[in-house]
Tab-separated table of C-alpha atoms and ligand atoms in Angstrom:
chain	number	residue	atom	x	y	z
E	655	MET	CA	-66.640	-95.500	215.566
E	656	PHE	CA	-67.499	-91.989	214.377
E	657	ASP	CA	-69.141	-89.913	217.112
E	658	ALA	CA	-71.289	-87.297	215.350
E	659	LYS	CA	-72.254	-85.465	218.569
E	660	GLN	CA	-68.650	-85.098	219.668
E	661	PHE	CA	-67.560	-84.013	216.177
E	662	LEU	CA	-70.202	-81.287	216.094
E	663	LYS	CA	-69.301	-79.998	219.532
E	664	GLU	CA	-65.591	-79.813	218.738
E	665	ASN	CA	-66.122	-78.285	215.341
E	666	VAL	CA	-68.544	-75.562	216.391
E	667	ASP	CA	-65.857	-74.410	218.847
E	668	TRP	CA	-63.138	-74.766	216.240
E	669	ILE	CA	-65.041	-72.701	213.611
E	670	ARG	CA	-65.763	-69.999	216.206
E	671	GLN	CA	-62.090	-69.813	217.077
E	672	GLU	CA	-60.942	-69.789	213.456
E	673	VAL	CA	-63.326	-67.011	212.441
E	674	GLY	CA	-62.885	-64.929	215.593
E	675	ASP	CA	-64.317	-61.440	215.096
E	676	GLU	CA	-64.544	-61.759	211.333
E	677	LYS	CA	-67.491	-62.681	209.083
E	678	ALA	CA	-67.768	-65.638	206.702
E	679	ILE	CA	-69.740	-66.848	203.694
E	680	VAL	CA	-70.703	-70.366	202.686
E	681	ALA	CA	-72.069	-71.494	199.322
E	682	ALA	CA	-75.006	-73.879	199.651
E	683	SER	CA	-75.851	-76.184	196.767
E	684	GLY	CA	-78.533	-78.282	198.438
E	685	GLY	CA	-76.218	-81.274	198.727
E	686	VAL	CA	-75.621	-82.901	202.081
E	687	ASP	CA	-71.948	-81.798	202.358
E	688	SER	CA	-72.516	-78.087	201.842
E	689	SER	CA	-75.765	-78.138	203.856
E	690	VAL	CA	-74.036	-79.707	206.865
E	691	THR	CA	-71.241	-77.157	206.554
E	692	ALA	CA	-73.708	-74.275	206.321
E	693	VAL	CA	-75.734	-75.394	209.356
E	694	LEU	CA	-72.594	-76.159	211.341
E	695	GLY	CA	-71.303	-72.703	210.403
E	696	PHE	CA	-74.602	-71.114	211.354
E	697	LYS	CA	-74.498	-72.816	214.762
E	698	ALA	CA	-71.002	-71.472	215.314
E	699	LEU	CA	-71.366	-68.009	213.827
E	700	GLY	CA	-75.062	-67.082	213.640
E	701	ASP	CA	-75.513	-63.782	211.797
E	702	LYS	CA	-71.801	-63.508	211.101
E	703	LEU	CA	-72.323	-66.160	208.419
E	704	THR	CA	-74.017	-65.459	205.084
E	705	VAL	CA	-75.369	-68.471	203.223
E	706	VAL	CA	-75.089	-67.880	199.484
E	707	PHE	CA	-76.741	-69.798	196.651
E	708	LEU	CA	-75.070	-69.269	193.272
E	709	ASP	CA	-77.594	-69.828	190.507
E	710	ASN	CA	-75.145	-70.901	187.799
E	711	GLY	CA	-77.789	-72.054	185.311
E	712	LEU	CA	-76.511	-75.628	185.567
E	713	MET	CA	-78.695	-76.799	188.429
E	714	ARG	CA	-81.562	-79.264	188.294
E	715	GLU	CA	-85.147	-78.154	187.794
E	716	GLY	CA	-86.446	-75.987	190.644
E	717	GLU	CA	-83.210	-76.376	192.621
E	718	PRO	CA	-82.607	-72.695	193.522
E	719	GLU	CA	-86.168	-72.387	194.900
E	720	THR	CA	-86.108	-75.748	196.715
E	721	VAL	CA	-82.771	-75.107	198.405
E	722	THR	CA	-83.738	-71.580	199.445
E	723	LYS	CA	-86.961	-72.922	200.956
E	724	ILE	CA	-85.282	-75.767	202.843
E	725	PHE	CA	-82.922	-73.296	204.519
E	726	LYS	CA	-85.714	-70.829	205.203
E	727	ASP	CA	-87.661	-73.590	206.959
E	728	MET	CA	-84.631	-74.113	209.204
E	729	GLY	CA	-84.590	-70.396	210.032
E	730	ILE	CA	-81.585	-69.621	207.792
E	731	GLU	CA	-81.825	-66.903	205.122
E	732	THR	CA	-79.970	-67.521	201.851
E	733	LYS	CA	-78.824	-64.880	199.389
E	734	LEU	CA	-79.476	-65.881	195.795
E	735	TYR	CA	-77.007	-64.638	193.156
E	736	ASP	CA	-77.770	-64.987	189.448
E	737	VAL	CA	-74.461	-65.896	187.777
E	738	LYS	CA	-75.817	-67.892	184.823
E	739	GLU	CA	-74.340	-65.641	182.167
E	740	LYS	CA	-70.887	-65.694	183.754
E	741	PHE	CA	-70.801	-69.513	183.819
E	742	PHE	CA	-72.031	-70.067	180.255
E	743	GLN	CA	-69.563	-67.463	179.036
E	744	ALA	CA	-66.646	-69.054	180.911
E	745	MET	CA	-67.419	-72.531	179.586
E	746	LYS	CA	-68.133	-71.526	176.003
E	747	ASN	CA	-66.207	-73.536	173.382
E	748	LEU	CA	-64.751	-75.911	175.977
E	749	THR	CA	-65.057	-79.606	175.177
E	750	ASP	CA	-62.367	-81.254	177.290
E	751	PRO	CA	-63.781	-82.492	180.640
E	752	GLU	CA	-60.841	-81.265	182.693
E	753	GLU	CA	-60.881	-77.847	181.006
E	754	LYS	CA	-64.623	-77.605	181.664
E	755	ARG	CA	-64.105	-78.493	185.327
E	756	LYS	CA	-61.285	-75.994	185.724
E	757	ALA	CA	-63.338	-73.226	184.089
E	758	PHE	CA	-66.215	-74.120	186.389
E	759	ARG	CA	-63.921	-74.032	189.419
E	760	GLN	CA	-62.412	-70.672	188.440
E	761	THR	CA	-65.841	-69.119	187.817
E	762	PHE	CA	-67.216	-70.587	191.039
E	763	TYR	CA	-64.433	-69.064	193.164
E	764	GLU	CA	-64.481	-65.761	191.261
E	765	SER	CA	-68.235	-65.473	191.788
E	766	LEU	CA	-67.755	-66.079	195.494
E	767	ALA	CA	-64.916	-63.532	195.523
E	768	ASN	CA	-67.353	-60.936	194.136
E	769	VAL	CA	-69.868	-61.794	196.844
E	770	ALA	CA	-67.154	-61.720	199.536
E	771	ARG	CA	-65.863	-58.326	198.365
E	772	GLU	CA	-69.381	-56.936	198.242
E	773	ARG	CA	-70.023	-58.106	201.815
E	774	GLY	CA	-66.574	-57.306	203.207
E	775	VAL	CA	-65.894	-60.954	204.026
E	776	LYS	CA	-62.511	-62.706	203.962
E	777	ILE	CA	-63.446	-66.240	204.999
E	778	LEU	CA	-65.172	-68.948	202.996
E	779	LEU	CA	-66.593	-72.007	204.724
E	780	GLN	CA	-66.612	-74.978	202.399
E	781	GLY	CA	-68.042	-78.519	202.487
E	782	THR	CA	-65.175	-80.360	200.788
E	783	ILE	CA	-65.074	-84.030	201.839
E	784	ALA	CA	-62.278	-86.611	201.772
E	785	ALA	CA	-63.365	-88.220	198.474
E	786	ASP	CA	-63.215	-84.834	196.675
E	787	VAL	CA	-59.653	-84.298	197.839
E	788	SER	CA	-58.385	-87.792	197.099
E	789	GLU	CA	-59.784	-87.909	193.521
E	790	THR	CA	-58.368	-84.482	192.710
E	791	VAL	CA	-54.957	-85.120	194.235
E	792	ARG	CA	-54.704	-88.494	192.464
E	793	GLY	CA	-55.411	-86.641	189.214
E	794	VAL	CA	-58.639	-88.558	188.479
E	795	LYS	CA	-60.844	-85.458	188.381
E	796	SER	CA	-60.338	-81.847	189.393
E	797	GLN	CA	-63.255	-81.477	191.756
E	798	HIS	CA	-64.580	-77.953	191.769
E	799	ASN	CA	-63.973	-77.399	195.477
E	800	VAL	CA	-60.341	-78.403	195.906
E	801	LEU	CA	-57.674	-75.680	195.837
E	802	GLU	CA	-55.108	-75.680	198.613
E	803	GLN	CA	-54.538	-79.423	198.353
E	804	ILE	CA	-53.311	-78.911	194.774
E	805	GLY	CA	-51.200	-75.889	195.544
E	806	ILE	CA	-53.601	-73.022	194.761
E	807	ASN	CA	-53.521	-70.363	197.461
E	808	PRO	CA	-57.079	-68.988	197.820
E	809	ILE	CA	-55.927	-65.844	199.634
E	810	GLN	CA	-53.608	-64.883	196.785
E	811	GLU	CA	-55.980	-65.992	194.007
E	812	PHE	CA	-59.353	-64.940	195.344
E	813	GLY	CA	-58.793	-62.851	198.481
E	814	TYR	CA	-60.256	-65.206	201.079
E	815	ARG	CA	-59.210	-67.938	203.462
E	816	ILE	CA	-61.006	-71.290	203.238
E	817	ILE	CA	-62.162	-73.312	206.243
E	818	GLU	CA	-63.205	-76.918	205.559
E	819	PRO	CA	-64.714	-78.556	208.643
E	820	VAL	CA	-65.670	-81.900	207.038
E	821	LYS	CA	-62.675	-82.416	204.772
E	822	GLU	CA	-61.563	-85.577	206.560
E	823	LEU	CA	-64.959	-87.274	206.457
E	824	TYR	CA	-66.636	-89.511	203.893
E	825	LYS	CA	-70.275	-89.390	202.793
E	826	PRO	CA	-71.756	-91.812	205.395
E	827	GLU	CA	-70.277	-89.763	208.254
E	828	VAL	CA	-71.504	-86.512	206.746
E	829	ARG	CA	-74.996	-88.047	206.612
E	830	GLN	CA	-74.713	-88.906	210.311
E	831	LEU	CA	-73.875	-85.272	211.013
E	832	ALA	CA	-76.860	-84.134	208.928
E	833	LYS	CA	-79.118	-86.368	211.028
E	834	GLU	CA	-77.630	-85.129	214.265
E	835	LEU	CA	-78.121	-81.515	213.085
E	836	LYS	CA	-81.783	-82.376	212.375
E	837	LEU	CA	-81.566	-81.444	208.722
E	838	PRO	CA	-84.674	-82.492	206.782
E	839	GLU	CA	-84.854	-86.084	205.558
E	840	SER	CA	-84.624	-84.862	201.946
E	841	ILE	CA	-81.115	-83.507	202.650
E	842	VAL	CA	-79.901	-86.297	204.963
E	843	ASN	CA	-80.625	-88.885	202.284
E	844	ARG	CA	-79.991	-86.738	199.253
E	845	LYS	CA	-78.075	-88.593	196.616
E	846	PRO	CA	-74.687	-87.083	195.717
E	847	PHE	CA	-74.743	-84.551	192.908
E	848	PRO	CA	-71.528	-83.159	191.392
E	849	GLY	CA	-70.495	-79.599	192.167
E	850	PRO	CA	-70.197	-78.652	188.469
E	851	ALA	CA	-73.784	-79.873	188.238
E	852	LEU	CA	-75.281	-80.615	184.825
E	853	SER	CA	-72.160	-79.332	183.053
E	854	VAL	CA	-70.583	-82.780	183.581
E	855	ARG	CA	-73.737	-84.495	182.362
E	856	VAL	CA	-73.482	-82.977	178.880
E	857	ILE	CA	-70.569	-84.475	176.989
E	858	GLY	CA	-68.622	-81.848	175.078
E	859	GLU	CA	-69.475	-78.161	174.903
E	860	ILE	CA	-72.361	-77.016	177.061
E	861	THR	CA	-75.052	-74.681	175.761
E	862	PRO	CA	-78.251	-73.522	177.486
E	863	GLU	CA	-80.191	-75.767	175.055
E	864	LYS	CA	-78.181	-78.906	175.878
E	865	ILE	CA	-78.389	-78.170	179.584
E	866	GLY	CA	-82.159	-77.798	179.086
E	867	ILE	CA	-82.353	-81.283	177.532
E	868	VAL	CA	-80.325	-82.973	180.256
E	869	ARG	CA	-82.278	-81.086	182.935
E	870	LYS	CA	-85.540	-82.565	181.605
E	871	ALA	CA	-83.944	-86.021	181.337
E	872	THR	CA	-82.626	-85.751	184.897
E	873	LYS	CA	-86.087	-84.907	186.194
E	874	ILE	CA	-87.629	-87.906	184.432
E	875	VAL	CA	-84.949	-90.356	185.567
E	876	GLU	CA	-85.075	-89.049	189.158
E	877	ASP	CA	-88.903	-89.150	189.213
E	878	GLU	CA	-88.883	-92.748	188.069
E	879	SER	CA	-86.262	-93.875	190.591
E	880	LYS	CA	-87.375	-92.237	193.836
E	881	ASP	CA	-87.847	-95.617	195.542
E	882	LEU	CA	-84.613	-97.110	194.166
E	883	PRO	CA	-81.882	-97.508	196.827
E	884	SER	CA	-79.059	-96.701	194.346
E	885	PHE	CA	-76.220	-94.417	195.412
E	886	GLN	CA	-76.852	-92.210	192.359
E	887	VAL	CA	-79.217	-92.292	189.390
E	888	PHE	CA	-78.852	-89.799	186.567
E	889	ALA	CA	-79.036	-88.989	182.866
E	890	VAL	CA	-76.252	-87.956	180.509
E	891	LEU	CA	-76.548	-86.283	177.105
E	892	LEU	CA	-74.006	-87.631	174.638
E	893	ASN	CA	-72.189	-85.519	172.101
E	894	ASP	CA	-73.096	-87.901	169.264
E	895	LYS	CA	-76.379	-88.298	167.460
E	896	ALA	CA	-78.059	-91.422	166.164
E	897	THR	CA	-80.506	-92.219	163.407
E	898	GLY	CA	-84.113	-92.814	164.367
E	899	LEU	CA	-87.662	-92.498	163.084
E	900	THR	CA	-90.362	-89.947	163.831
E	901	GLU	CA	-93.930	-91.088	164.583
E	902	LYS	CA	-94.727	-90.371	160.929
E	903	GLY	CA	-91.977	-92.756	159.853
E	904	GLU	CA	-89.595	-90.042	158.668
E	905	ARG	CA	-85.861	-90.203	159.321
E	906	ALA	CA	-84.701	-88.344	162.421
E	907	TYR	CA	-81.146	-87.756	163.551
E	908	GLY	CA	-81.612	-87.408	167.267
E	909	ASN	CA	-79.993	-87.049	170.660
E	910	ILE	CA	-78.763	-89.976	172.729
E	911	ILE	CA	-79.461	-90.101	176.454
E	912	VAL	CA	-77.645	-92.489	178.770
E	913	ILE	CA	-79.215	-93.598	182.030
E	914	ARG	CA	-76.670	-94.370	184.756
E	915	ALA	CA	-77.521	-95.884	188.138
E	916	VAL	CA	-74.854	-97.104	190.554
E	917	ASP	CA	-74.625	-98.807	193.918
E	918	SER	CA	-71.769	-97.586	196.080
E	919	LYS	CA	-70.843	-96.835	199.685
E	920	ASP	CA	-68.408	-93.979	199.353
E	921	ALA	CA	-68.114	-93.265	195.600
E	922	MET	CA	-64.600	-94.714	195.484
E	923	THR	CA	-65.880	-97.883	193.774
E	924	ALA	CA	-69.317	-98.561	192.294
E	925	GLU	CA	-71.406	-101.251	190.638
E	926	PRO	CA	-74.218	-100.675	188.133
E	927	THR	CA	-77.636	-101.072	189.757
E	928	LYS	CA	-79.586	-104.062	188.449
E	929	ILE	CA	-82.592	-101.956	187.490
E	930	GLN	CA	-85.780	-103.853	186.638
E	931	TRP	CA	-86.481	-103.935	182.922
E	932	ASP	CA	-89.980	-102.444	183.397
E	933	ARG	CA	-88.572	-99.449	185.175
E	934	LEU	CA	-85.962	-98.874	182.463
E	935	LEU	CA	-88.683	-99.055	179.801
E	936	ARG	CA	-90.794	-96.531	181.719
E	937	MET	CA	-87.834	-94.155	181.803
E	938	LYS	CA	-87.145	-94.690	178.100
E	939	ASN	CA	-90.806	-94.096	177.179
E	940	ARG	CA	-90.867	-90.795	179.002
E	941	LEU	CA	-87.450	-89.669	177.726
E	942	VAL	CA	-88.353	-90.188	174.062
E	943	SER	CA	-91.907	-88.853	174.334
E	944	GLU	CA	-91.364	-85.862	176.628
E	945	ILE	CA	-88.076	-84.514	175.256
E	946	PRO	CA	-88.205	-83.446	171.616
E	947	GLY	CA	-85.271	-84.703	169.599
E	948	VAL	CA	-84.327	-87.670	171.788
E	949	SER	CA	-84.281	-90.760	169.604
E	950	ARG	CA	-82.216	-93.236	171.584
E	951	VAL	CA	-81.770	-94.253	175.227
E	952	LEU	CA	-78.950	-96.417	176.602
E	953	TYR	CA	-78.280	-97.976	180.016
E	954	ASP	CA	-74.689	-97.928	181.310
E	955	ILE	CA	-73.608	-101.260	182.826
E	956	THR	CA	-70.016	-100.318	183.723
E	957	SER	CA	-68.643	-100.490	187.246
E	958	LYS	CA	-66.059	-98.119	188.795
E	959	PRO	CA	-63.338	-99.007	187.977
E	960	PRO	CA	-62.782	-99.091	185.031
E	961	ALA	CA	-65.368	-96.302	184.517
E	962	THR	CA	-65.881	-93.422	186.925
E	963	ILE	CA	-69.388	-92.702	188.189
E	964	GLU	CA	-69.818	-89.528	186.132
E	965	PHE	CA	-69.035	-89.526	182.406
E	966	GLU	CA	-66.691	-86.521	182.566
N	1692	LIG	P1	-66.546	-90.036	189.878
N	1692	LIG	O1	-67.208	-89.598	188.627
N	1692	LIG	O2	-65.164	-89.496	190.031
N	1692	LIG	O3	-67.401	-89.420	191.048
N	1692	LIG	O4	-66.566	-91.539	190.063
N	1692	LIG	C1	-67.266	-89.736	192.407
N	1692	LIG	C2	-68.338	-88.959	193.152
N	1692	LIG	O5	-68.054	-87.567	193.119
N	1692	LIG	C3	-69.095	-86.858	192.437
N	1692	LIG	N1	-68.393	-85.863	191.627
N	1692	LIG	C4	-68.183	-84.609	192.025
N	1692	LIG	N2	-68.563	-83.949	193.132
N	1692	LIG	N3	-67.469	-82.002	192.351
N	1692	LIG	C5	-68.200	-82.638	193.299
N	1692	LIG	O6	-68.568	-81.999	194.292
N	1692	LIG	C6	-67.052	-82.601	191.209
N	1692	LIG	O7	-66.374	-81.999	190.379
N	1692	LIG	C7	-67.439	-83.973	191.044
N	1692	LIG	N4	-67.207	-84.890	190.080
N	1692	LIG	C8	-67.799	-86.047	190.452
N	1692	LIG	C9	-69.845	-87.906	191.642
N	1692	LIG	O8	-71.180	-87.505	191.375
N	1692	LIG	C10	-69.727	-89.103	192.540
N	1692	LIG	O9	-70.653	-89.068	193.600
């Protein structure tokens, strides 16, 4: 049985020892893994820790503001860095999912290296969990936050050491820690969201316009599924188009949005949620009426395996 209290006690001491007289940074994304790591780090290090939010332009609607506010309410200041341009530039012309992920990962760590240099910091605290490591090492997906486990030395590459206090835990245990740390309900129960954010929810090359479309679709699908106990519910913008009709009866060649909802315990396997037809129709109505250029909506009924949860 996992003992959250004991884990926290041991790990606060461990982080303190590891960091010693130095300072550290941690990148918060608003997800439960990085939030637990940030609060754990703050407990151990206080002002010696800077919580950073990288606004990469790929986040969901209002995310930078929401995350900053949640931390502020817990008495933790976050430093917001606008790195949108850098991310779109780095991912320009990339269509292969693994290349996109690797470009995201490189830009993510470079951005943090700039912050670390600027603040004279040589330690990064990171909320990598066991599922991230196992999928990357098995070659399923290169998660954005896995380096040492695949032979990349962060000190040589980026100039900082990485400390990962929750790397042996899975999602349910991290949620127990979040509860024990008295993180707000919205974080404790926050559904998983991939590190590379909406970049993996646009198939093929990402552009600010396509990210804008999937951001709107994400908001609609999330709004309409707040009371659904699924592990994750999200929208994906396909790279194809499909023929449709405008309200005036003219031909339209429009975007295709996929709704994906899965039930899962730890993301290692998943089943499609049996969403009620009415709810799916409500989502479809809003997607086609509120997002210009969307002419078709699909629901993904594949389990993991053979599919993965995300499309990329
Ligand atoms: P897949 O798509 O591999 O996803 O079935 C398993 C879980 O991991 C999330 N995911 C990611 N999380 N960085 C992350 O931090 C990533 O690159 C990444 N890719 C997928 C996914 O949302 C699901 O919960």
